[in-house]
Coordinates of C-alpha atoms in Angstrom, one line a residue:
Chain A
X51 CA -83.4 94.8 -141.8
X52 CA -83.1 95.2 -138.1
X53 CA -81.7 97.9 -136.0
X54 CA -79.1 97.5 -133.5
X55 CA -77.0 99.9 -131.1
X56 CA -73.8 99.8 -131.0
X57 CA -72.6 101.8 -127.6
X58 CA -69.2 102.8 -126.6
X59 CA -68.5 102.2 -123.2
X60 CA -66.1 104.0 -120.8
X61 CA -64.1 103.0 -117.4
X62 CA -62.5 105.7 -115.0
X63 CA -58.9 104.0 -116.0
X64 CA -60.2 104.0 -119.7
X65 CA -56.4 105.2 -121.4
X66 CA -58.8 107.4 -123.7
X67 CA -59.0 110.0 -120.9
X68 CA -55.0 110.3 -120.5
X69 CA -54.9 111.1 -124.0
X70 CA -53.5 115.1 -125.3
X71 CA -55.6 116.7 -127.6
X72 CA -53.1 116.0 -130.5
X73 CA -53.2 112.0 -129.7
X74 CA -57.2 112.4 -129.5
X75 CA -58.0 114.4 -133.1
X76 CA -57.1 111.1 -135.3
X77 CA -59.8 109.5 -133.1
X78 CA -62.3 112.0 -133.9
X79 CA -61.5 112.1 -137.5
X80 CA -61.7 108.0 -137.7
X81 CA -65.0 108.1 -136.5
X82 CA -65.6 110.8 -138.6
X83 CA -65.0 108.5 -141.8
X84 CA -67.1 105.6 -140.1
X85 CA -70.2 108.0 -139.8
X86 CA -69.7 108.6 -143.3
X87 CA -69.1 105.2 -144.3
X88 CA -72.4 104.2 -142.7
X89 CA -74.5 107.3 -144.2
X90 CA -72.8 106.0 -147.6
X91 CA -74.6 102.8 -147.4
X92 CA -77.2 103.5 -146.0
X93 CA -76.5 101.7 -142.7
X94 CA -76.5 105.0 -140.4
X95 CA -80.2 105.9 -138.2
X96 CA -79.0 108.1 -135.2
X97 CA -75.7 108.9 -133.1
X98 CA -73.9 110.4 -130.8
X99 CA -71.4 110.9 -128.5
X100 CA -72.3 111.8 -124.8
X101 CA -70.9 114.8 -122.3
X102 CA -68.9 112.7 -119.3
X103 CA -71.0 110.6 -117.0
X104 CA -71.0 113.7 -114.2
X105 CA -73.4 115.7 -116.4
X106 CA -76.1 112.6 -115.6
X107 CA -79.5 113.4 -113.7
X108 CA -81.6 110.9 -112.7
X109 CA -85.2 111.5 -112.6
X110 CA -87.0 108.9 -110.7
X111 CA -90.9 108.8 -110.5
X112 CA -91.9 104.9 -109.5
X113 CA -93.0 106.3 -106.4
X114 CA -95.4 108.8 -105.1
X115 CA -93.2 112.3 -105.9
X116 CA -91.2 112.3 -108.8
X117 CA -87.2 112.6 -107.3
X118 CA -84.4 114.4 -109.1
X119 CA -81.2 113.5 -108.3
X120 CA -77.5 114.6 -109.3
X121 CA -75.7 111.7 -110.8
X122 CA -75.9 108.7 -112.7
X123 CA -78.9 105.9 -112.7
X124 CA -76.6 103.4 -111.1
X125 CA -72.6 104.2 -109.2
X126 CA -71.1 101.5 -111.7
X127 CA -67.6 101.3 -112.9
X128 CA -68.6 101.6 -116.3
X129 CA -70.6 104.2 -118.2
X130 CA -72.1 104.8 -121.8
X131 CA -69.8 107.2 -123.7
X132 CA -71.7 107.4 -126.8
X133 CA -73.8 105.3 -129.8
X134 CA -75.0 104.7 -133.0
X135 CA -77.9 103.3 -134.1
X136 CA -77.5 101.4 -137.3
X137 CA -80.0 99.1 -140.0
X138 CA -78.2 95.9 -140.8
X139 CA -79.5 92.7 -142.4
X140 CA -78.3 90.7 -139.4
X141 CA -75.9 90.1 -136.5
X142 CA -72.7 89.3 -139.0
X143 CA -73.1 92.5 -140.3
X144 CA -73.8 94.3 -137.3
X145 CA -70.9 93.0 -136.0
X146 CA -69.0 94.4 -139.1
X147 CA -70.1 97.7 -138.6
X148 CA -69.3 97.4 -134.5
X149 CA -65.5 96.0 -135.5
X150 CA -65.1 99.0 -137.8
X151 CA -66.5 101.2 -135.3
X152 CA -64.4 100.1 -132.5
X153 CA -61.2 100.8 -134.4
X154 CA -62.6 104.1 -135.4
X155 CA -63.5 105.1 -131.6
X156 CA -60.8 103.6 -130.2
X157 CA -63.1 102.2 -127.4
X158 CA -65.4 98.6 -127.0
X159 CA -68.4 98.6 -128.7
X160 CA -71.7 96.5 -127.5
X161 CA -74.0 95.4 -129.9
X162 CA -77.4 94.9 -129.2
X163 CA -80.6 94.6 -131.4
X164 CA -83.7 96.1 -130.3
X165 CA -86.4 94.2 -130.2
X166 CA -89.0 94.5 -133.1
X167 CA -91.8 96.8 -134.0
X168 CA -95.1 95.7 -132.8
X169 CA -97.1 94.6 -135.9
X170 CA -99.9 97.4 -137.1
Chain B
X61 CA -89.1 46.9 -128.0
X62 CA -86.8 46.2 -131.2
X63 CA -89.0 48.4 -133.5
X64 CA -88.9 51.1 -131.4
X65 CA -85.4 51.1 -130.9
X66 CA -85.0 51.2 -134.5
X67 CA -87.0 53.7 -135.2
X68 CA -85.2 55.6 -132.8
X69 CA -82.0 54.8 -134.3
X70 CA -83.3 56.2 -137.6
X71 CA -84.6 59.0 -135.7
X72 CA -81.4 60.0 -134.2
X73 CA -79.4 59.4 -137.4
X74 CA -81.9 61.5 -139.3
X75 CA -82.3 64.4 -136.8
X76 CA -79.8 66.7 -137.8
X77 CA -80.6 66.4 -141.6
X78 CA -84.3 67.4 -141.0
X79 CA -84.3 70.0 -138.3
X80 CA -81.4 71.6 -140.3
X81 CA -83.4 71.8 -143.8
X82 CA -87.2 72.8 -141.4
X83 CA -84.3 75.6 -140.1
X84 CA -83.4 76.8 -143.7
X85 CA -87.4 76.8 -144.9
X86 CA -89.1 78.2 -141.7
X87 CA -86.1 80.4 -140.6
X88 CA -87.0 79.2 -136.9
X89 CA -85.3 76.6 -134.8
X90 CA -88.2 75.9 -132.5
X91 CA -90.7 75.5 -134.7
X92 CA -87.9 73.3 -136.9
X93 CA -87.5 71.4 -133.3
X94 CA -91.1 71.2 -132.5
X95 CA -92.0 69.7 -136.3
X96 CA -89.3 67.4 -136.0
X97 CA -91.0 65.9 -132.9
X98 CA -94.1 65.4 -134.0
X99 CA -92.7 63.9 -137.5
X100 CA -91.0 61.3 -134.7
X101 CA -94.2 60.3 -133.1
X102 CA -96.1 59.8 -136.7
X103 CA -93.5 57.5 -137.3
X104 CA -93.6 55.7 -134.0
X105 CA -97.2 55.3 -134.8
X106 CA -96.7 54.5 -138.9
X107 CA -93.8 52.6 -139.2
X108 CA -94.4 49.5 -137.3
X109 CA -97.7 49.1 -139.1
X110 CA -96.6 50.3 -142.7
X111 CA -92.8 49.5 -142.5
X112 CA -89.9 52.1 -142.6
X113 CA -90.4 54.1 -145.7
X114 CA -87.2 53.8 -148.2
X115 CA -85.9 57.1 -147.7
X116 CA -86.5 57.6 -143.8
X117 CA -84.3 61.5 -143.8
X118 CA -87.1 62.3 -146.8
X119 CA -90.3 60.9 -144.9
X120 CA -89.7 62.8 -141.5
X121 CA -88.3 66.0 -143.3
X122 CA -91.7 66.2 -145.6
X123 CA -93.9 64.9 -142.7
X124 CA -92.4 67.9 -140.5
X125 CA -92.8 70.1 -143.0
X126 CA -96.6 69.8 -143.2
X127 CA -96.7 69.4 -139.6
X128 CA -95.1 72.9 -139.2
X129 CA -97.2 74.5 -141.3
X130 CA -100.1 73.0 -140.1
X131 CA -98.8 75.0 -136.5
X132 CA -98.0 77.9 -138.6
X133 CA -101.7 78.2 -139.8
X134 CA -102.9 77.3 -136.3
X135 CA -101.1 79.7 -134.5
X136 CA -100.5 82.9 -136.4
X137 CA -103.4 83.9 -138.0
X138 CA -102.6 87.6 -137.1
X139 CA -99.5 87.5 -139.5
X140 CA -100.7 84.8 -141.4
X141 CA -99.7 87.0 -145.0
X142 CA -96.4 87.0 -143.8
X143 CA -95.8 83.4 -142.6
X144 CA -97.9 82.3 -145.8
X145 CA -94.7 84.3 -147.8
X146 CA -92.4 82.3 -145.8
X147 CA -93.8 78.7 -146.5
X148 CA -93.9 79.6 -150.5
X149 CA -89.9 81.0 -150.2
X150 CA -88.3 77.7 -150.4
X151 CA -89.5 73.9 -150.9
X152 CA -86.7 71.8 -152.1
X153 CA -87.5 68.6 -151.5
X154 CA -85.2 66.3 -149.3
X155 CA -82.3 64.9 -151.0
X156 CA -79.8 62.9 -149.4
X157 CA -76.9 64.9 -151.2
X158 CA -77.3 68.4 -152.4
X159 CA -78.5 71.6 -150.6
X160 CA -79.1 69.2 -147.8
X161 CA -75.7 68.9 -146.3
X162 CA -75.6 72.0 -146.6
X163 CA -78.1 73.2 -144.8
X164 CA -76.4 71.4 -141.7
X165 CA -73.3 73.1 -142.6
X166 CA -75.4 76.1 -142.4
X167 CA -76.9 75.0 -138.7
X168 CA -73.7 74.1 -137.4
X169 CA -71.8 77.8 -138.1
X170 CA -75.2 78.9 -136.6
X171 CA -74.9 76.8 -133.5
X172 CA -71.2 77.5 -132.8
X173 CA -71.3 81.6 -133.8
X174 CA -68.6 84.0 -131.8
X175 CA -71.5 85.1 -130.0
X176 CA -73.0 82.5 -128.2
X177 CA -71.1 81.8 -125.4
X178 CA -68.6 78.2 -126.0
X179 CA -71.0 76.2 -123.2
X180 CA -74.1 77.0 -125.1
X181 CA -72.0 75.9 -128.8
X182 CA -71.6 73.1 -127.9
X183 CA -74.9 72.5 -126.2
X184 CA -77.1 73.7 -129.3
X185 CA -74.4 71.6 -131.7
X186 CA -75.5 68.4 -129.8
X187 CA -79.1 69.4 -129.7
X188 CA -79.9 70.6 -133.0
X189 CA -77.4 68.5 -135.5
X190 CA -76.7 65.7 -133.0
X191 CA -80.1 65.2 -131.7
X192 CA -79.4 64.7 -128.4
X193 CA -82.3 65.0 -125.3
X194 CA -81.5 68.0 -123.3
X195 CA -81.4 65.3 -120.7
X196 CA -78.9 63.5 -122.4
X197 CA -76.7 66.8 -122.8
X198 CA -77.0 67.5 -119.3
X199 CA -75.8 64.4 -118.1
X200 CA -73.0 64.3 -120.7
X201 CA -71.5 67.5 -119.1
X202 CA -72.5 67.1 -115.6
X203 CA -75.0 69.8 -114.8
X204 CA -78.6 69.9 -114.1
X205 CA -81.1 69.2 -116.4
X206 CA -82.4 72.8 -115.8
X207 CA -79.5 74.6 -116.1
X208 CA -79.0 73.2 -119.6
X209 CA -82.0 73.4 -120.7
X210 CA -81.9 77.1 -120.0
X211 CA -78.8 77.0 -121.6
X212 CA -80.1 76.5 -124.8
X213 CA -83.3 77.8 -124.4
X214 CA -80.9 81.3 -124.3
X215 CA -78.8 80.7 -127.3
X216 CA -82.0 80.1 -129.7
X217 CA -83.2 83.3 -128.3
X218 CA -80.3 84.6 -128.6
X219 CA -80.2 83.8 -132.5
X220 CA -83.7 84.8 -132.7
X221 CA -83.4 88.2 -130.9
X222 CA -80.4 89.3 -132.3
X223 CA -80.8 87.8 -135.7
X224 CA -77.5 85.5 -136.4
X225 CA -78.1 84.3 -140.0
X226 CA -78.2 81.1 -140.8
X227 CA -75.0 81.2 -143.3
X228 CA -71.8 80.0 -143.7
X229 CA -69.4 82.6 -143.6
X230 CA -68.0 84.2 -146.7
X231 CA -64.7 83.4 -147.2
X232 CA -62.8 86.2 -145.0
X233 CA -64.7 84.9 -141.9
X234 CA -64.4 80.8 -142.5
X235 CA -61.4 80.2 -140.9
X236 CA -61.7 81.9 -137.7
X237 CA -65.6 80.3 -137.5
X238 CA -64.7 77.0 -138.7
X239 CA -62.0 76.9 -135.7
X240 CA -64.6 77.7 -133.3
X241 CA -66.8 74.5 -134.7
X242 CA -63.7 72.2 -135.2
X243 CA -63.2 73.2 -131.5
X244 CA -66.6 72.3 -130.6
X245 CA -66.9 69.5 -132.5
X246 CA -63.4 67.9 -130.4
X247 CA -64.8 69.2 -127.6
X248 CA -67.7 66.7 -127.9
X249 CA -65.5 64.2 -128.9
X250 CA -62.5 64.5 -126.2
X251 CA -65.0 64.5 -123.0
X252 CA -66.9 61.3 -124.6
X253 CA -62.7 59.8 -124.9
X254 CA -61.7 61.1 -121.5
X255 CA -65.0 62.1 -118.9
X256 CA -64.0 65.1 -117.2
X257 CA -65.7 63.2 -114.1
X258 CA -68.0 60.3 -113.4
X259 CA -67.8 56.4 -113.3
X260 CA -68.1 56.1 -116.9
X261 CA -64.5 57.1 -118.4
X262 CA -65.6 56.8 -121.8
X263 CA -69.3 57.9 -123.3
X264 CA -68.7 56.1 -126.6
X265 CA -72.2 57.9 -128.1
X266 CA -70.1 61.5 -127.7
X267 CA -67.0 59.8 -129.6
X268 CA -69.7 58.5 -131.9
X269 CA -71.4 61.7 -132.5
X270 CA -68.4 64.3 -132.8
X271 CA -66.9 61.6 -135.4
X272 CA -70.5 61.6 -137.4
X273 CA -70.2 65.4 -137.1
X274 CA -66.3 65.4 -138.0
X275 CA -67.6 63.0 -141.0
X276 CA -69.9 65.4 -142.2
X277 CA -67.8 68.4 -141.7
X278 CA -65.4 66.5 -144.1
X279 CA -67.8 66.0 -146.6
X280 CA -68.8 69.2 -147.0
X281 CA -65.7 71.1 -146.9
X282 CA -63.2 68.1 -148.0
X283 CA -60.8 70.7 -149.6
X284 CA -59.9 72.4 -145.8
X285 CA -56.8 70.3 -144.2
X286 CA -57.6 71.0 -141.0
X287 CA -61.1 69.4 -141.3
X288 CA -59.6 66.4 -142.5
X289 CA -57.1 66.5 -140.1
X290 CA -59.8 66.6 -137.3
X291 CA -61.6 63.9 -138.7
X292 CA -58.4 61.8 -138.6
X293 CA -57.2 62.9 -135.2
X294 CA -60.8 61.3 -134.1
X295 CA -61.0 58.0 -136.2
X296 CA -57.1 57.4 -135.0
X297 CA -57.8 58.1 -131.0
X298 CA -60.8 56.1 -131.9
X299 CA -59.6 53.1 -132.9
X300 CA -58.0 52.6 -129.4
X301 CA -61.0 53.5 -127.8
X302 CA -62.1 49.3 -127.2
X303 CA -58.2 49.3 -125.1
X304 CA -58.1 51.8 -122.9
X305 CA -59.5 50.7 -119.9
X306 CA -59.8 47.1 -118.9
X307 CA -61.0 45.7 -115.3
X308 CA -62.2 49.4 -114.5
X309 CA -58.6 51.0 -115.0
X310 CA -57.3 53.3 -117.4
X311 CA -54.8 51.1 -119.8
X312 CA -52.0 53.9 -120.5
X313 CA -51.3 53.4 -124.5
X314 CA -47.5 51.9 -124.2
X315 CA -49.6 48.9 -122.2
X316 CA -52.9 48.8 -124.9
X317 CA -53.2 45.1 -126.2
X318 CA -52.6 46.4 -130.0
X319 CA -54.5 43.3 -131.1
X320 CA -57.6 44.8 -129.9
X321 CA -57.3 48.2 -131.8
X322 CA -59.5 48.9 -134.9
X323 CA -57.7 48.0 -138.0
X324 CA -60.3 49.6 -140.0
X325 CA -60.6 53.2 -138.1
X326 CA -56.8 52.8 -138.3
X327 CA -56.5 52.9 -142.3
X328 CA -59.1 55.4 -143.1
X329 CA -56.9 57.5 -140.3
X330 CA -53.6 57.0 -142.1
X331 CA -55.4 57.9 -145.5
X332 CA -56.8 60.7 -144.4
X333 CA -53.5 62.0 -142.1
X334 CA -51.2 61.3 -145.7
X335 CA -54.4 63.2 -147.6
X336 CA -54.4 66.4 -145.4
X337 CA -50.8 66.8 -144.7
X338 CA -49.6 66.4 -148.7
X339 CA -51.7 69.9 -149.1
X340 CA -48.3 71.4 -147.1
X341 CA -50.9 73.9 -144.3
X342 CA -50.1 71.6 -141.1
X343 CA -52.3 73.0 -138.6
X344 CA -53.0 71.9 -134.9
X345 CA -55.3 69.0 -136.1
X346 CA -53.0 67.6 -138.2
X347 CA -50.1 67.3 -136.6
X348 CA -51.7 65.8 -133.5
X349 CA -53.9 63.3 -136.1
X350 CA -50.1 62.9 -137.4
X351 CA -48.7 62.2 -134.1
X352 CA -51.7 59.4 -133.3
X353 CA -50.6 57.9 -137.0
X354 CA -47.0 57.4 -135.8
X355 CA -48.6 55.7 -132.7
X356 CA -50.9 53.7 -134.4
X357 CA -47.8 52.7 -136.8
X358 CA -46.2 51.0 -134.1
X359 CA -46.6 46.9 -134.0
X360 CA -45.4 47.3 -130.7
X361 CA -45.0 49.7 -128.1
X362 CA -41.0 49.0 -128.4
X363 CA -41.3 50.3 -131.8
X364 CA -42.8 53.6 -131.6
X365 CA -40.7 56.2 -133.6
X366 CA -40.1 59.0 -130.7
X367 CA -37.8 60.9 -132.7
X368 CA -40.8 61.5 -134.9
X369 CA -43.6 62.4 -132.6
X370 CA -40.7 64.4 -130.6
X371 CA -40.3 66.4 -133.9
X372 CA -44.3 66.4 -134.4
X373 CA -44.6 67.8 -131.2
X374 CA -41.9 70.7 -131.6
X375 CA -43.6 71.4 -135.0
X376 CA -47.1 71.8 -132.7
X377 CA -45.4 74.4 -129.9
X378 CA -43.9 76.2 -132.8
X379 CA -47.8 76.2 -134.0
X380 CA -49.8 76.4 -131.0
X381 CA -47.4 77.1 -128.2
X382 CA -48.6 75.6 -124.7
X383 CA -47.4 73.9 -121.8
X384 CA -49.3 71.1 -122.4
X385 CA -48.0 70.4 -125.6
X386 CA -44.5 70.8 -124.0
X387 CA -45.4 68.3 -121.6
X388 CA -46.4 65.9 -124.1
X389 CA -43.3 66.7 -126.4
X390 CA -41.5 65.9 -122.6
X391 CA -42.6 62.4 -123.0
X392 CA -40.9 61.6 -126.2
X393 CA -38.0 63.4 -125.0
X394 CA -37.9 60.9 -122.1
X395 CA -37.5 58.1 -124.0
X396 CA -34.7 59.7 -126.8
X397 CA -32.9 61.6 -124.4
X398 CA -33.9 60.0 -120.9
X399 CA -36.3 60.6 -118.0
X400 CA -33.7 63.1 -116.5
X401 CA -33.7 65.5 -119.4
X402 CA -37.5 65.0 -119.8
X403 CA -38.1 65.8 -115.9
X404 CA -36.3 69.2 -116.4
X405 CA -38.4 70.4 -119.2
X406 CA -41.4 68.9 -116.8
X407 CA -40.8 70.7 -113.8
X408 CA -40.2 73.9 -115.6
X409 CA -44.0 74.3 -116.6
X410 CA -46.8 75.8 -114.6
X411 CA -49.5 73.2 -114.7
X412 CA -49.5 72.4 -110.9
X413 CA -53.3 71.7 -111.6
X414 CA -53.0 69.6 -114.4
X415 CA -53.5 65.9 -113.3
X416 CA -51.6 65.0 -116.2
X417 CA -48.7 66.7 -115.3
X418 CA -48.7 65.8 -111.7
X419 CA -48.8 61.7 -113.6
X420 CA -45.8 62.5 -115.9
X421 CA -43.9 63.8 -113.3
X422 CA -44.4 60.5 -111.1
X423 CA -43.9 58.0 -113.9
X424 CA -40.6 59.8 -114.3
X425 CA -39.8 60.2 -111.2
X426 CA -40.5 56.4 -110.6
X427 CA -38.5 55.6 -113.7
X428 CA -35.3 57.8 -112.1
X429 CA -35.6 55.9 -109.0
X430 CA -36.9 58.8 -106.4
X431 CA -40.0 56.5 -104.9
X432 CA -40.6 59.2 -102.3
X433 CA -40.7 61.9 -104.9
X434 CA -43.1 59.4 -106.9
X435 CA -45.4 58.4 -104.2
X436 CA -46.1 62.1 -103.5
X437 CA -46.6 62.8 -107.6
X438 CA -48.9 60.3 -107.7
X439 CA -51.0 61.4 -104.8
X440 CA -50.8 65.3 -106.3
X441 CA -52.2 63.4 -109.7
X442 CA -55.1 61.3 -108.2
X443 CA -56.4 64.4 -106.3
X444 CA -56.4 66.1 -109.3
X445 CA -58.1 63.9 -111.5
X446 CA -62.1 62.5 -111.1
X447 CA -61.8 59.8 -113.6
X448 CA -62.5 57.1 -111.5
X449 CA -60.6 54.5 -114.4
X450 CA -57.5 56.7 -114.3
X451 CA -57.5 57.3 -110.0
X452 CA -57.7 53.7 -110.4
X453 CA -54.5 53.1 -113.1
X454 CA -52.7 55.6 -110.9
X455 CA -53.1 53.8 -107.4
X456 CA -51.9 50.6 -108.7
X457 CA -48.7 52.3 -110.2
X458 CA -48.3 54.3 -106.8
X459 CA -48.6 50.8 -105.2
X460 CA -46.3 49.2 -107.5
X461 CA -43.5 51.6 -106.8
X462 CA -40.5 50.3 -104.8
X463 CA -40.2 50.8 -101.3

């Protein structure tokens, strides 16, 4: 088993921020079911969706004095919205659970693995 | 010089049957590669003093083997438990039918999964089940050596890093992947027919190896019509392939000397076309494998049936709508219903980029009378094209035209 996250990504123009709070509680309750689906079989390790991408603070200490600054890491057109962290047995059925997940959210999901555990 | 071509021939032949089953057993594609290698110079060393063994596939495939696990033991002491668990997993022997194909069938949904990118598909496809050099990939598709080795270097770790399995899909998932490897697979084939650029029009060892593949494809899922039909569609464009340019000029197919076209190629075509077509899915293969067959029918240009391919074609828009299908349905039209009537459909579609369309227009235009219109069709259509056998077809009919 491997793990992979799965992360929901967000534009300004995303038509998920236009939506009324009536249009946006099936979402919610879709991904709901998913998180339940994936607890079920046992697929489910971590997720979450984030606050919007204004509550970012970047924290930068490469140099000689740590720097706290208000904002996001990079000014990108895109942004991380939220997660999951799933165990599946390979890509195809990562991709499975990202398919049913994107339907769910209503939103694009990236799948990526992460790379594996150093051996002890 | 002869033995070594030979053994090279073998090699080549053999490739994709033993890198595909070192795949399945080691679950790695470089070691697979690296194994395969070395199996290649044992042989160059063995063969010419001990002869070829009887069952080539099975020598390389077991000498690899051992060499792999002799690289295995070498280099991974630190997990050696868990590669020794890996070597005892699986060690079917080579066979030339059997669990064999499959394992290549295996390799080639691998090579051509949704997410590698289409370039590196067909890269990998050629590499790993076609055993071509890197070199020779990169010179097939026109880029630097470098870039296609990193290419593919990217897509096996991409397999590796992200874990694609080395499967065929289950049934829900075979016909959207096997479209993306039928497409690969005439990818191969089409820029082999027709070089997208270059002064060799036609690269007859990428028609050769997308037809192995297509042959193999066919054995190994011969109940799927649009495999057959694939296969077909190659063997029947094929067949011309000897025709098609003579004297360093593209020979368009109403002037191929129909003497000179494979008789052979042409009735394994036909059978398979009749074959796929009786099991009533017609899918975009098909009908254009169906729509070579009605060429290939033909004693003589003058005999073509146009009403059928015009029909063929409508079925294939109905299919797989696109403008250049519409401008090869144009084509028949002209000669049922005229090049007037054809020239209107022509114009009507957006493929201002298209050499293709740009040659339609002018043959039509030629055919209608309107030289001046002509003349500047033909010049829109060699710009556009870097075939250097088809600039050269279209100057002389641009000279040709009347003044």
């Amino acid at each position: 088993m491997s793990q992979y996250l799965l992360s929901v990504h967000h534009t300004p123009d995303d038509p998920m921020f236009d939506l009324t709070p009536e249009q946006i509680q099936p979402i919610f309750e879709a991904v709901d079911a998913f998180n339940e689906k994936l607890r079920a079989e046992g697929a489910w390790v971590f997720a979450g969706g984030l606050h919007p991408i204004e509550s970012a603070t970047t924290v930068d200490y490469t140099g000689d004095e740590p720097v706290v600054t208000d904002g996001p890491f990079s000014e990108s057109k895109e942004w991380l919205g939220g997660f999951w962290v799933i165990e599946a047995a390979d890509l195809d059925a990562a991709l499975a659970w990202a398919t049913a997940g994107s339907k769910a959210c209503a939103g694009k999901v990236e799948v990526r693995p992460f790379q594996d555990e150093p051996e002890a | 010089m002869q033995e070594a071509q030979a053994i090279e021939r073998i090699y080549r032949a053999e490739y994709g049957r033993v890198v595909a089953s070192l795949v399945r057993r080691f679950g790695d594609i470089d070691i697979a590669e690296e194994a395969a290698g070395e199996a290649l110079l044992v042989a160059v060393e063995k063969w010419p003093v001990d002869g070829v063994p009887p069952n080539p596939g099975g020598w390389l495939t077991t000498t690899a083997g051992n060499r792999a696990i002799d690289r295995i033991r070498r280099e991974s002491r630190r997990d050696a438990k868990h590669q020794a668990a890996l070597m005892l997993e699986d060690d079917t022997p080579h066979e030339p039918t059997g669990i064999v194909e499959d394992d290549r069938l295996r390799l080639i949904f691998t090579c051509c999964h949704p997410a590698l990118a289409p370039d590196a598909r067909v890269a990998l496809t050629l590499r790993l089940l076609g055993g071509l050099t890197v070199a020779e990939i990169a010179q097939a598709f026109f880029v630097p050596e470098t870039t296609m080795a990193q290419r593919i270097t990217r897509a096996k770790k991409k397999i590796k890093d992200t874990h694609i399995p080395y499967r065929v899909p289950g049934p829900e998932d075979l016909t959207a992947r096997l479209g993306a490897v039928l497409a690969v697979v005439y990818l191969v084939f089409n820029e082999g027919y027709l070089a997208s650029s270059g002064d060799a029009p036609i690269r007859e060892e990428l028609t050769g190896e997308a037809i192995r593949l297509g042959r193999v494809l066919r054995q190994l899922l011969p109940d799927v019509p649009e495999v057959t039909g694939l296969l077909a569609l190659m063997l029947l464009t094929e067949s011309r392939r000897t025709t098609r340019v003579a004297g360093g000029e593209l020979v368009p197919l109403h002037e191929q000397d129909r003497g000179g076209w494979d008789r052979a190629l042409i009735a394994e075509g036909h059978d398979l076309v009749r074959a796929c077509l009786a099991a009533g899915r017609p899918g975009r293969y098909q009908l254009l494998a169906a729509i070579n067959a009605v060429h290939t029918d033909a004693p003589a240009a003058a005999d073509t049936d146009w009403g059928q391919i015009a029909t063929l074609y409508g079925q294939l828009e109905a299919l797989a709508p696109s403008p250049v299908v519409t401008l090869n349905r144009a084509v028949a039209v002209a000669e049922l219903d005229g090049p007037d009537v054809a020239l209107a459909m022509v114009d009507r579609l957006p493929l201002q980029g298209y050499h293709a369309w740009h040659a339609t227009r002018a043959d039509l235009l030629r055919r209608l009378g309107r030289s001046a219109e002509a003349r500047a069709a033909y010049d829109a259509a060699i710009a556009a094209t870097d075939n250097d056998a088809e600039r050269a077809y279209l100057s002389r009919r641009r000279g040709s035209l009347a003044p």
